[in-house]
Amino acid sequence: MSRRLNLFISASGWLGFNAIIVWTVAFLADAVIPHTVDGANRTSTGWAVAIDLALLLLFAVQHSVMARRSVKVWLLRWVAPALERTTYVFSTNLCLALLLALWQPFGDEVWHVDGIAAVALWSLCGAGWLLAIASTYAVDHLELTGLRQAGWAPPRPASDSLQVGGLHAVVRHPLMTGLLLAFWATPHMGESHLLFALTSTGYIAVGVRFEERDLRRTFGASYDDYASRVPAVVPGLHRKDPA
């Protein structure tokens, strides 16, 4: 019964994860759903900016703090090891759902293009989302979303070698590349969307910096050599000094 419960709970978290992705795509595209990133203003600009920044900060704090090893150790006092990752997924789903549901649009239009330029931007946006989703499978989608830990697939053998194939042979952080494309490639950018994109980009930059530090501690010279050959986020952008 315990295993079946773990399977059910982890599958629920995974379904919520996918639902949130679809919701976010529609939210940023200003399509399908009534409440979007650049929808109708419902409050003053000052209150809207304050609320939106608070929602973004809530997500950033949850996403960063719960990823710390010390917090994971503390969480295991209350949650079964098989559901530790699922708990993280559920918490992320909740914070993103609050952000999408409570977001307050504000301000005017920053840019708007039509015709072939709009088609090109929508294509880049779609490519960004596809890259972000594909990146979760490049690392291990089942483990990333907690399904493997809960028993949906056998555990993978531990590996202490640096994996640099596939998408990671093009950029070191393909998930972040995809998200940046998805956030910025739009034919219609309003001020509230711009706030979302700028804040998310800043968070990604900080997150990449900390992840790079951890990877260098783990893999040492191997990661330095990898970083000297493969750009971090922008394909083709090489650094002369990997240090």
Short mmCIF file of C-alpha atoms in Angstrom, two decimals, residues 58-69 71 88 203 206-207:
data_model
loop_
_atom_site.label_atom_id
_atom_site.label_comp_id
_atom_site.label_asym_id
_atom_site.label_seq_id
_atom_site.Cartn_x
_atom_site.Cartn_y
_atom_site.Cartn_z
CA LEU A 58 8.19 33.58 -3.60
CA PHE A 59 8.98 31.26 -6.48
CA ALA A 60 12.69 32.11 -6.45
CA VAL A 61 13.02 31.53 -2.70
CA GLN A 62 11.13 28.23 -2.81
CA HIS A 63 13.00 26.98 -5.86
CA SER A 64 16.41 27.88 -4.40
CA VAL A 65 15.97 27.10 -0.70
CA MET A 66 14.36 23.69 -1.19
CA ALA A 67 17.22 22.71 -3.52
CA ARG A 68 19.80 23.17 -0.73
CA ARG A 69 21.21 19.97 0.73
CA VAL A 71 16.91 21.67 3.59
CA TYR A 88 9.81 19.69 -4.22
CA TYR A 203 17.21 34.70 -11.45
CA VAL A 206 22.25 33.87 -10.51
CA GLY A 207 21.15 30.23 -10.62
#
